[in-house]
């Protein structure tokens, strides 16, 4: 077994000096954590990524450096890579996912390049994949990849993790339909889709529900080939590495140097890649405002601003750099003097030791992204403070703010308030600094990157192992079921009506049982070993009219009524929310003339099967959201059914009614058939060795078996009927 990790960048560093090329494997947090998991689980590790070097360089040097895992570079054509990486990944997805829709530079050619690049990487993974491997895909460059791998290897274990935010529906929907579908279907190819925070996970599930029309139960989407769990997995850092570095001799020397240089000043520090999402200008404006508001700090404070070059070839980044540099000059010119430069700026990265020296010298870390998936700098700053000194000022719009509760939070746009908080931070007494740092360190020590990787990968495995998909009810499985049926003495047959025993019609009243079905049910039920129940969403009048004369039990309104001799309601009284729901749905009938309302005793349904497909779907998504809000805190359940939105009393439940009223009867065999969401409530009850469930048609199911059509159900029941007679 091996772990195949895919990220755009490979954990490699390639240096060319005096015509000599040296390749080294780099050990960032992610690589160290995945490697550690693979070692613990006795698995090999292979890393797939896009090469930022020539193929010949790789061929000449790939065996000449030491590595503790395999590396598989993918070589992309330059133009393709530009459209894939610079344009679609960084100027469409990055912009939109960080809530900068006006920075989005969409074009179809770039989207085609994105798909092609994802396919090329999928081909590479498919080539090295062996059954049992775990595939872990990282980030927005590869949103289509999981699905492409799944198509080749339906049984693969795939995890996908998004390192940046996932936007809400209103932002996500800005992209063309074909793009939205490709991206969401792509991500749903995974068994596990992880985000830094629950907000992002919720945005994703909302987009899937509204755009693809799939429903989740407990953050799990079930598809025909597999299920996808969605969850929050906040990434972290190698805590010990940052904590222990405090005492490295080189770090101590560098820290002393900084202390000497700024002996009479307090240091405010920040480090980021150059990016508009990091809020660097907001930060500078806030610093300026702080100096204006609290002039007593002039010449007593310095802001060390490290910006790491990034994506310089993209227009918006070059523009941002100019804006930042103009702002720095302006502030230094306006507020500084020949003795004092308020903002000390470098546009170059620093090495690890310098980074730790800076972290551990800074009285304040000022981290102000306007949107950030997590922000590791915040966590690193805390970990590097072995001395328990320093104050973290952190934007509420960074994922890290959810975990680092003892940080002083800021809104990057509230310049005045940040100014006040900088002052507060600089004046904070040491015991308070210590208390806050200690609590954040306690958290980070136990929630490090190793725990993150291990949680994510083991949940991917677990999700995959529980993926007991409904098996097609044919061949050997069918024969086994017949055998169990024949051996049983008291069999319960629980049959849904619409979509299971009769095909759906344009109007519910047209879907009525024909003579063949009546004869079949009568014959099945007349065998004393069989107890036949029709478990339907229809109202009791309909069931009584068409099936009331048969020797079968009846359950109406999804469990709201049961007929045992006479009809008995499961729920008492008239639901007070019913009229409200009718009013809301009536407005949708007014604007969608082909739709209609069905009023039951314990529920109301809006049917849109006759409305134009696209229009009906979009309207139904809106109605769903509206109903959720209207019905907040009422004892209702809203069902997003097959071209029907239904509100029902939550106790009108096929699962609980069958459990309490039918499954308690003596039996040694249960077989349930159903096609819709409400049948799932019953399927979930049937977990025993002699309890079997069959889903009719495609889609979500907790059932053990699956058949495709009503005709198959009838054929199966006919075969059961023959076996009932023989024995
Ligand atoms: C994305 C998401 C999410 C930076 N400058 C130097 C340097 N760094 C290192 C930091 C830190 C990393 O780079 C930056 O990580 P962030 O998390 O802050 O930001 P992104 O690069 O935007 O990362 C982000 C992350 O993915 C992980 O999921 O948190 O939200 O945008 O580790 O230390 N390191 C050194 N010198 C530098 O000059 N040595």
CSV table of N, CA, C and O in Angstrom, one decimal, residues 44-84:
chain,number,residue,atom,x,y,z
A,44,UNK,N,4.4,3.2,1.7
A,44,UNK,CA,5.3,4.1,0.9
A,44,UNK,C,4.6,5.4,0.6
A,44,UNK,O,3.4,5.4,0.6
A,45,UNK,N,5.4,6.3,0.2
A,45,UNK,CA,4.9,7.6,-0.1
A,45,UNK,C,5.4,8.0,-1.5
A,45,UNK,O,6.6,7.9,-1.8
A,46,UNK,N,4.4,8.4,-2.4
A,46,UNK,CA,4.8,9.0,-3.7
A,46,UNK,C,4.2,10.3,-3.8
A,46,UNK,O,3.0,10.5,-3.5
A,47,UNK,N,5.0,11.3,-4.3
A,47,UNK,CA,4.4,12.7,-4.4
A,47,UNK,C,4.3,13.0,-5.9
A,47,UNK,O,5.3,13.0,-6.6
A,48,UNK,N,3.2,13.5,-6.3
A,48,UNK,CA,3.0,13.9,-7.7
A,48,UNK,C,2.7,15.4,-7.7
A,48,UNK,O,1.9,15.9,-6.9
A,49,UNK,N,3.4,16.1,-8.6
A,49,UNK,CA,3.2,17.5,-8.7
A,49,UNK,C,3.6,18.0,-10.0
A,49,UNK,O,4.2,17.3,-10.8
A,50,UNK,N,3.5,19.3,-10.3
A,50,UNK,CA,3.8,19.9,-11.6
A,50,UNK,C,5.3,20.4,-11.5
A,50,UNK,O,5.6,21.1,-10.6
A,51,UNK,N,6.1,20.0,-12.5
A,51,UNK,CA,7.5,20.4,-12.5
A,51,UNK,C,7.7,21.8,-12.8
A,51,UNK,O,7.0,22.3,-13.8
A,52,UNK,N,8.5,22.5,-12.1
A,52,UNK,CA,8.9,23.9,-12.5
A,52,UNK,C,10.3,23.9,-13.0
A,52,UNK,O,11.1,24.8,-12.8
A,53,UNK,N,10.7,22.7,-13.6
A,53,UNK,CA,12.0,22.6,-14.2
A,53,UNK,C,11.9,21.8,-15.4
A,53,UNK,O,10.9,21.2,-15.7
A,54,UNK,N,13.0,21.7,-16.2
A,54,UNK,CA,13.0,21.0,-17.5
A,54,UNK,C,13.0,19.5,-17.2
A,54,UNK,O,13.6,19.0,-16.3
A,55,UNK,N,12.5,18.8,-18.2
A,55,UNK,CA,12.5,17.3,-18.1
A,55,UNK,C,13.9,16.8,-18.1
A,55,UNK,O,14.2,15.9,-17.4
A,56,UNK,N,14.8,17.5,-18.9
A,56,UNK,CA,16.1,17.0,-19.0
A,56,UNK,C,16.9,17.2,-17.6
A,56,UNK,O,17.7,16.3,-17.2
A,57,UNK,N,16.5,18.3,-16.9
A,57,UNK,CA,17.2,18.5,-15.6
A,57,UNK,C,16.8,17.3,-14.7
A,57,UNK,O,17.6,16.7,-14.0
A,58,UNK,N,15.5,16.9,-14.8
A,58,UNK,CA,15.1,15.8,-13.9
A,58,UNK,C,15.8,14.5,-14.3
A,58,UNK,O,16.3,13.8,-13.4
A,59,UNK,N,15.8,14.2,-15.6
A,59,UNK,CA,16.4,13.0,-16.0
A,59,UNK,C,17.8,12.9,-15.6
A,59,UNK,O,18.3,11.8,-15.2
A,60,UNK,N,18.5,14.0,-15.7
A,60,UNK,CA,20.0,14.0,-15.3
A,60,UNK,C,20.2,13.9,-13.8
A,60,UNK,O,21.3,13.5,-13.4
A,61,UNK,N,19.3,14.4,-13.0
A,61,UNK,CA,19.6,14.5,-11.6
A,61,UNK,C,18.7,13.7,-10.7
A,61,UNK,O,19.0,13.7,-9.5
A,62,UNK,N,17.7,13.0,-11.2
A,62,UNK,CA,16.7,12.4,-10.3
A,62,UNK,C,17.3,11.3,-9.4
A,62,UNK,O,16.8,11.1,-8.3
A,63,UNK,N,18.4,10.7,-9.8
A,63,UNK,CA,19.0,9.7,-9.0
A,63,UNK,C,20.1,10.2,-8.1
A,63,UNK,O,20.7,9.5,-7.3
A,64,UNK,N,20.4,11.5,-8.3
A,64,UNK,CA,21.6,12.0,-7.6
A,64,UNK,C,21.3,12.8,-6.3
A,64,UNK,O,22.2,13.5,-5.9
A,65,UNK,N,20.2,12.6,-5.7
A,65,UNK,CA,19.9,13.3,-4.4
A,65,UNK,C,19.2,12.4,-3.5
A,65,UNK,O,18.5,11.5,-4.0
A,66,UNK,N,19.4,12.6,-2.2
A,66,UNK,CA,18.8,11.6,-1.3
A,66,UNK,C,17.3,12.0,-1.0
A,66,UNK,O,17.0,13.2,-0.9
A,67,UNK,N,16.5,11.0,-1.0
A,67,UNK,CA,15.1,11.3,-0.8
A,67,UNK,C,14.5,10.1,0.0
A,67,UNK,O,14.9,9.0,0.0
A,68,UNK,N,13.5,10.5,0.9
A,68,UNK,CA,12.8,9.5,1.6
A,68,UNK,C,11.4,9.1,1.2
A,68,UNK,O,10.7,8.5,1.8
A,69,UNK,N,11.1,9.7,0.0
A,69,UNK,CA,9.9,9.2,-0.7
A,69,UNK,C,10.0,9.4,-2.2
A,69,UNK,O,10.9,10.2,-2.6
A,70,UNK,N,9.2,8.8,-3.0
A,70,UNK,CA,9.3,8.9,-4.4
A,70,UNK,C,8.7,10.2,-4.9
A,70,UNK,O,7.7,10.7,-4.3
A,71,UNK,N,9.2,10.7,-6.0
A,71,UNK,CA,8.7,11.9,-6.6
A,71,UNK,C,8.4,11.7,-8.0
A,71,UNK,O,9.2,11.1,-8.8
A,72,UNK,N,7.2,12.1,-8.4
A,72,UNK,CA,6.8,11.9,-9.8
A,72,UNK,C,6.4,13.3,-10.4
A,72,UNK,O,5.2,13.7,-10.3
A,73,UNK,N,7.3,14.0,-11.1
A,73,UNK,CA,6.9,15.2,-11.6
A,73,UNK,C,6.1,15.1,-12.9
A,73,UNK,O,6.2,14.1,-13.6
A,74,UNK,N,5.1,16.0,-13.1
A,74,UNK,CA,4.3,16.0,-14.3
A,74,UNK,C,4.8,17.2,-15.1
A,74,UNK,O,4.9,18.3,-14.6
A,75,UNK,N,5.2,17.0,-16.4
A,75,UNK,CA,5.7,18.1,-17.2
A,75,UNK,C,4.6,18.6,-18.1
A,75,UNK,O,4.0,17.9,-18.9
A,76,UNK,N,4.3,19.9,-17.9
A,76,UNK,CA,3.2,20.5,-18.7
A,76,UNK,C,3.8,21.5,-19.7
A,76,UNK,O,4.7,22.2,-19.4
A,77,UNK,N,3.1,21.5,-20.8
A,77,UNK,CA,3.5,22.5,-21.8
A,77,UNK,C,3.3,23.9,-21.3
A,77,UNK,O,2.4,24.2,-20.5
A,78,UNK,N,4.3,24.8,-21.6
A,78,UNK,CA,4.3,26.2,-21.0
A,78,UNK,C,3.0,26.9,-21.1
A,78,UNK,O,2.5,27.5,-20.1
A,79,UNK,N,2.4,26.9,-22.3
A,79,UNK,CA,1.2,27.7,-22.5
A,79,UNK,C,0.1,27.1,-21.7
A,79,UNK,O,-0.7,27.8,-21.1
A,80,UNK,N,0.0,25.8,-21.8
A,80,UNK,CA,-1.0,25.1,-21.0
A,80,UNK,C,-0.9,25.4,-19.5
A,80,UNK,O,-1.9,25.8,-18.9
A,81,UNK,N,0.3,25.4,-19.0
A,81,UNK,CA,0.5,25.6,-17.6
A,81,UNK,C,0.2,27.1,-17.2
A,81,UNK,O,-0.4,27.3,-16.2
A,82,UNK,N,0.4,28.0,-18.2
A,82,UNK,CA,0.1,29.4,-17.9
A,82,UNK,C,-1.4,29.5,-17.7
A,82,UNK,O,-1.9,30.1,-16.8
A,83,UNK,N,-2.1,28.9,-18.7
A,83,UNK,CA,-3.6,29.1,-18.6
A,83,UNK,C,-4.2,28.3,-17.4
A,83,UNK,O,-5.1,28.8,-16.8
A,84,UNK,N,-3.6,27.2,-17.2
A,84,UNK,CA,-4.0,26.4,-16.0
A,84,UNK,C,-3.7,27.0,-14.7
A,84,UNK,O,-4.6,27.2,-13.8
